[in-house]
Amino acid sequence: MHDDRTLVEARLRRVLDERVRPAVYPESVPLRVEVWHAPGEPVPVAEGLAAEPGPIEVGARWGAPWGTSWFRVTGTVPEAWAGRTVEALLDLGFDENMPGFQCEGLVYRPDGTPVKGLNPRNQWVRIGAPVAGGEEVRLHIEAASNPVVLDYHPFRPTPLGDKDTAGSEPQYTLTRMDLAVFDETVWQLVLDLEVLGELMAELPVDSARRHDILRAVERALDAVDLQDVNGTADRARARLTGVLSAPAVPSAHRISAVGHAHIDSAWLWPLRETVRKVARTTSNMTALIEDEPEFVFAMSQAQQWAWVKEHRPEVWARVKKAVAEGRFVPAGGMWVESDTNMPGSEAMARQFVHGKRFFLDEFGIENEEAWLPDTFGFAAGLPQIIRAAGSKWLLTQKISWSQTNRFPHHTFHWEGIDGTRIFTHFPPVDTYNCSMKGSELAHAARNFRDKGRARHSLAPTGWGDGGGGTTREMVARAARLRDLEGSPTVVWEAPRAFFEKAEAEYPEPPVWVGELYLELHRATLTSQAKTKQGNRRSEHLLREAELWAATAAVRTGFRYPYEELDRIWKTVLLHQFHDILPGSSIAWVHREARATYERIAAELDGITGAAQRALAGEGGTELLFNAAPHAGQGVPAGGAAPPAVTGRTRLTPREDGGFTLDNGLLRITVDARGLVVSAYDPAADRETVAPGRAANLLQLHPDFPNMWDAWDVDSFYRNTVTDLTDAESVTAGEDGASVRVVRAFGSSRVTQLLTLPPGERRLLLDTEVDWHETEKFLKLAFPLDLHAERYASETQFGHVFRPTHTNTSWESAKFEACNHRFVHLEEPGWGVAVVNDSTYGHDVTRTVRADGDRGTTTTVRVSLLRAPRFPDPETDQGVHRFRHALLPGASIADAVREGWRVNLPERRLTGAREVAPLVTVDNDAVVVTAVKLADDGSGDVVVRFHEAHGGRARATLTAGFAVAEVMATDLLERPWDEGTPPVPDGDRVTVRLRPFELVTLRLRRA
């Protein structure tokens, strides 16, 4: 037999494109279109419906960037169409290749009832099936002219990312506004041919199944009259019945399809637009659920559900109905799909507290899975947090984006820093926007790394980011693929059903220990410095507000601000979304974030100030309020007292123009360049700075990654570096314990204050940068005379170790990593820590000195600022302030303590009385991260703490009030029986903790 395979396949493509697909809508008539352009920000639905529109024609340009236009379309169904299915085809000017990244619309009936969203792959609205003929049609479209920021030429600077700079040029051309007859038989034929054609392309050329399909397709094409596709579609479909009914082989890979629409809570659009994206998508999905009895849709991010409830109550009613039917599924149990590297311990816990509580309160549903398909890597402390929230599974897909190493598993146990293991799945389909194409499903089956031991995987299916979610075409494809020879099998089901099946079939999966590091998007640890500073500051201000308000409530009857704290926490958690906190959103998002953080800070300062005043009373005694979890300056943790008297620092000028700072505990030498050339620890007789090197060294690199400007820094940036050693001035500080350094470079200027406080073993470095560089990366280097094969970085509820060497590709790929408040390196008996108040990105490298002592120089470099031009062309321009501290001779305990102290400086207040702590802990290894009143308003005191040094610990917690009952709880403050139970004894509780173990106690007041 002659091989005509390519001939038939080419014939299929052309017939589908030029004859069959156009025949889905064989007849159409134009609708009358009018438009009203809202003058500013989006208006309420009632106002948009009531506005008086003016005429507009198909082919006209419309829509200034970020504008809203209300279209009114009217028409009459032709009498001749009686008995047929009719749809409105409403094309706002869509590009089908860009779902979610351009204009969108939400269709309403005249009474304000939402119908469905309009998106590039979803442009139809059903009018009737069948129609009687003669019906009057009137629809309203709330259309958003969101500009295309990520274009076909991506990563080019654009002013479109902020309404203040985007201009007023119309963005779109109105393309089609018609009533049309919908021929479902032809539509079904399209799906038959697409599914079989895609499956055929994935099968081996020499397989019998591929040729069976080829001949069936050929017979179907022969049956189609190209001049009468609508009249012959049934006949063509009949010739495909046999190949579409052949069942899958027993060993076929099994895919759980979950309807999905990953919607970034902000990214290339502002927060206000996400509210509307969610409304459009939920309208689409509730409509699809009504039409498709097997379809199941899952939506994560409690914040997005809350937006629907608040802003679109008519959509919310449909959502609640679908949830009650088990078809619209709350997923993930987090407030947003947050970044997980940078949020602090307590913030990461509250993501689950607020997310899970929303779904419990609204629907009585307990989420057991964390759902984070798009987050940029996962911190090693996360498994314990997931478990402590009452969950046990994790789904993500993003690790498949890693550039260097291929992750070895798709289903596995992920073990965190404390030993907690979470059953984890990476969908091998390698997308969270699956469209049920044959190529996607074949890739999932081939790619699945756990074949032979497991055969289940999950496929999140639908267009995201405002693309409208799952389409009816995807559902139709899945129906054909439910049990089809040559293909994985497909069934719609909720995440819980998938995880239960996957866990049951794979009871002993492989184990991955430690962080899930994404070998990409490393620069998100640095981009948009003020957003990151706002987050860090807000986290610590919230700790203070809760601590002092709880203490004042118990001691003085102060009103605990439940509602205010709940609202502020949710705002902070929203801004930890994985494109806001990482700095990868448009300028508009970060401009609003800066203003939001300033407003939050003022409100939290007000709460803290009022509570401290209630505690201290009116008087003239100077008090130091210490919110840190360790005693400092003679003040207990969580208490207030007069500050202790410390020693003094001597500042001595040097002949070279530099200075020496000496407080008896450290001796710091600053040379005439403003660089630290010595940091001597007299107690250990150790020099901190490597021979011939200088610390406090600012280094500037070119920074132009190959892609993803705000997201990425590529390793070749290190090939070129400029050491910023020239100083305009090096002078003594006014306090007699500091040195002031001023230097300029490029278009920027740096002012530093290097301070050695009396009685302290830390050198403080306050750095102000007036930053006006473009596509540059600024680092602050500390070359240390220290031999260490690994170092510690703080993460949630503990720290993670990373190697300082690059023996393997896995280690080499971690050339930029995340820390919270500290990094720590040590040789046995002596170490060094670098702590910070707001930076996250850093790198640690090691070299062996070629001459002299042949010792090891280990260099810690803190990442300060970048200047990418996409998506925000003015990223980080302006003044920034950072605080770091160098701690020679530091243990891990010192690093933990000083990290907290830099981020929670003491507050000074005059008052009448000292304040005893509400709770105390007698072991510094046990760090209290939260003291608050229980969220249920009972007045119970909740204390959360963890072992922070990486060893076992025994501690006694003593309450400063009468305790009636002590209960161990999960993060949601519910009884929890995991871990070693606490042993209460009156107002004292004894606990034994394993390394990094997290514990929450609820103390009922007597």
Tab-separated table of N, CA, C and O in Angstrom, residues 129-169:
chain	number	residue	atom	x	y	z
A	129	ALA	N	-32.307	27.976	22.183
A	129	ALA	CA	-32.075	26.655	21.581
A	129	ALA	C	-33.279	25.755	21.877
A	129	ALA	O	-33.299	25.070	22.895
A	130	PRO	N	-34.299	25.786	21.031
A	130	PRO	CA	-34.382	26.548	19.785
A	130	PRO	C	-35.048	27.898	20.012
A	130	PRO	O	-35.594	28.164	21.080
A	131	VAL	N	-34.985	28.743	18.990
A	131	VAL	CA	-35.689	30.018	19.037
A	131	VAL	C	-37.049	29.862	18.346
A	131	VAL	O	-37.250	28.955	17.532
A	132	ALA	N	-37.961	30.764	18.683
A	132	ALA	CA	-39.262	30.763	18.012
A	132	ALA	C	-39.237	31.618	16.761
A	132	ALA	O	-40.078	31.460	15.862
A	133	GLY	N	-38.270	32.532	16.677
A	133	GLY	CA	-38.209	33.494	15.572
A	133	GLY	C	-38.911	34.770	15.960
A	133	GLY	O	-39.990	34.743	16.577
A	134	GLY	N	-38.299	35.882	15.670
A	134	GLY	CA	-38.901	37.170	15.970
A	134	GLY	C	-38.551	37.726	17.334
A	134	GLY	O	-39.004	38.829	17.677
A	135	GLU	N	-37.748	37.004	18.156
A	135	GLU	CA	-37.390	37.500	19.489
A	135	GLU	C	-36.546	38.769	19.383
A	135	GLU	O	-35.689	38.893	18.511
A	136	GLU	N	-36.831	39.691	20.277
A	136	GLU	CA	-36.016	40.896	20.383
A	136	GLU	C	-34.809	40.595	21.279
A	136	GLU	O	-34.951	40.021	22.354
A	137	VAL	N	-33.656	40.990	20.818
A	137	VAL	CA	-32.421	40.749	21.559
A	137	VAL	C	-31.881	42.091	22.047
A	137	VAL	O	-31.791	43.051	21.286
A	138	ARG	N	-31.529	42.132	23.328
A	138	ARG	CA	-30.915	43.332	23.911
A	138	ARG	C	-29.907	42.874	24.962
A	138	ARG	O	-30.282	42.254	25.953
A	139	LEU	N	-28.661	43.154	24.727
A	139	LEU	CA	-27.588	42.773	25.647
A	139	LEU	C	-26.704	43.989	25.917
A	139	LEU	O	-26.546	44.862	25.055
A	140	HIS	N	-26.130	44.008	27.093
A	140	HIS	CA	-25.188	45.055	27.481
A	140	HIS	C	-23.843	44.398	27.773
A	140	HIS	O	-23.777	43.348	28.413
A	141	ILE	N	-22.768	45.031	27.336
A	141	ILE	CA	-21.422	44.493	27.537
A	141	ILE	C	-20.586	45.525	28.281
A	141	ILE	O	-20.379	46.644	27.798
A	142	GLU	N	-20.138	45.152	29.461
A	142	GLU	CA	-19.166	45.965	30.181
A	142	GLU	C	-17.785	45.546	29.677
A	142	GLU	O	-17.283	44.476	30.023
A	143	ALA	N	-17.186	46.340	28.826
A	143	ALA	CA	-15.949	45.973	28.141
A	143	ALA	C	-14.772	46.750	28.714
A	143	ALA	O	-14.810	47.976	28.808
A	144	ALA	N	-13.737	46.017	29.071
A	144	ALA	CA	-12.520	46.617	29.616
A	144	ALA	C	-11.460	46.666	28.527
A	144	ALA	O	-11.084	45.622	27.982
A	145	SER	N	-10.971	47.853	28.229
A	145	SER	CA	-9.936	47.990	27.197
A	145	SER	C	-8.552	47.924	27.841
A	145	SER	O	-7.756	48.857	27.750
A	146	ASN	N	-8.288	46.805	28.494
A	146	ASN	CA	-6.978	46.614	29.116
A	146	ASN	C	-5.919	46.516	28.024
A	146	ASN	O	-6.041	45.695	27.110
A	147	PRO	N	-4.883	47.309	28.097
A	147	PRO	CA	-3.891	47.297	27.020
A	147	PRO	C	-3.041	46.026	27.058
A	147	PRO	O	-2.899	45.383	28.094
A	148	VAL	N	-2.469	45.686	25.914
A	148	VAL	CA	-1.578	44.532	25.815
A	148	VAL	C	-0.188	44.980	26.268
A	148	VAL	O	0.512	45.688	25.544
A	149	VAL	N	0.191	44.579	27.470
A	149	VAL	CA	1.483	44.959	28.022
A	149	VAL	C	2.560	43.958	27.605
A	149	VAL	O	3.675	44.342	27.249
A	150	LEU	N	2.234	42.685	27.647
A	150	LEU	CA	3.167	41.625	27.234
A	150	LEU	C	2.815	41.249	25.803
A	150	LEU	O	1.947	40.421	25.550
A	151	ASP	N	3.494	41.862	24.847
A	151	ASP	CA	3.118	41.761	23.446
A	151	ASP	C	3.903	40.647	22.763
A	151	ASP	O	4.667	39.917	23.385
A	152	TYR	N	3.728	40.540	21.447
A	152	TYR	CA	4.464	39.542	20.676
A	152	TYR	C	5.971	39.812	20.709
A	152	TYR	O	6.772	38.930	20.448
A	153	HIS	N	6.342	41.058	20.996
A	153	HIS	CA	7.744	41.394	21.238
A	153	HIS	C	7.859	41.678	22.730
A	153	HIS	O	7.825	42.825	23.162
A	154	PRO	N	7.996	40.642	23.537
A	154	PRO	CA	7.849	40.821	24.990
A	154	PRO	C	9.028	41.558	25.612
A	154	PRO	O	10.101	41.684	25.018
A	155	PHE	N	8.766	42.059	26.813
A	155	PHE	CA	9.789	42.628	27.686
A	155	PHE	C	10.350	43.953	27.178
A	155	PHE	O	11.409	44.385	27.625
A	156	ARG	N	9.640	44.584	26.249
A	156	ARG	CA	10.071	45.910	25.832
A	156	ARG	C	9.419	46.954	26.739
A	156	ARG	O	8.236	46.860	27.044
A	157	PRO	N	10.171	47.961	27.165
A	157	PRO	CA	9.594	48.979	28.047
A	157	PRO	C	8.369	49.620	27.428
A	157	PRO	O	8.336	49.907	26.230
A	158	THR	N	7.347	49.836	28.251
A	158	THR	CA	6.105	50.423	27.756
A	158	THR	C	5.496	51.304	28.837
A	158	THR	O	5.543	50.953	30.020
A	159	PRO	N	4.912	52.431	28.432
A	159	PRO	CA	4.213	53.275	29.411
A	159	PRO	C	2.812	52.772	29.727
A	159	PRO	O	2.104	53.378	30.530
A	160	LEU	N	2.384	51.680	29.103
A	160	LEU	CA	1.003	51.209	29.250
A	160	LEU	C	0.710	50.617	30.619
A	160	LEU	O	-0.436	50.345	30.945
A	161	GLY	N	1.747	50.417	31.444
A	161	GLY	CA	1.542	49.764	32.728
A	161	GLY	C	1.015	50.644	33.836
A	161	GLY	O	0.939	50.202	34.982
A	162	ASP	N	0.649	51.867	33.526
A	162	ASP	CA	0.055	52.747	34.530
A	162	ASP	C	-0.891	53.692	33.809
A	162	ASP	O	-0.522	54.293	32.791
A	163	LYS	N	-2.090	53.853	34.330
A	163	LYS	CA	-3.058	54.734	33.664
A	163	LYS	C	-2.552	56.173	33.617
A	163	LYS	O	-2.973	56.954	32.762
A	164	ASP	N	-1.620	56.538	34.526
A	164	ASP	CA	-1.091	57.896	34.530
A	164	ASP	C	-0.152	58.165	33.356
A	164	ASP	O	0.130	59.326	33.036
A	165	THR	N	0.366	57.107	32.732
A	165	THR	CA	1.329	57.287	31.635
A	165	THR	C	0.873	56.623	30.340
A	165	THR	O	1.569	56.717	29.322
A	166	ALA	N	-0.291	55.949	30.362
A	166	ALA	CA	-0.685	55.113	29.223
A	166	ALA	C	-1.266	55.888	28.050
A	166	ALA	O	-1.375	55.348	26.941
A	167	GLY	N	-1.668	57.130	28.246
A	167	GLY	CA	-2.244	57.900	27.156
A	167	GLY	C	-3.710	57.571	26.927
A	167	GLY	O	-4.360	56.891	27.727
A	168	SER	N	-4.237	58.021	25.788
A	168	SER	CA	-5.673	57.869	25.506
A	168	SER	C	-5.953	57.260	24.137
A	168	SER	O	-7.101	57.217	23.694
A	169	GLU	N	-4.934	56.764	23.448
A	169	GLU	CA	-5.117	56.201	22.112
A	169	GLU	C	-5.990	54.952	22.190
A	169	GLU	O	-5.734	54.041	22.976
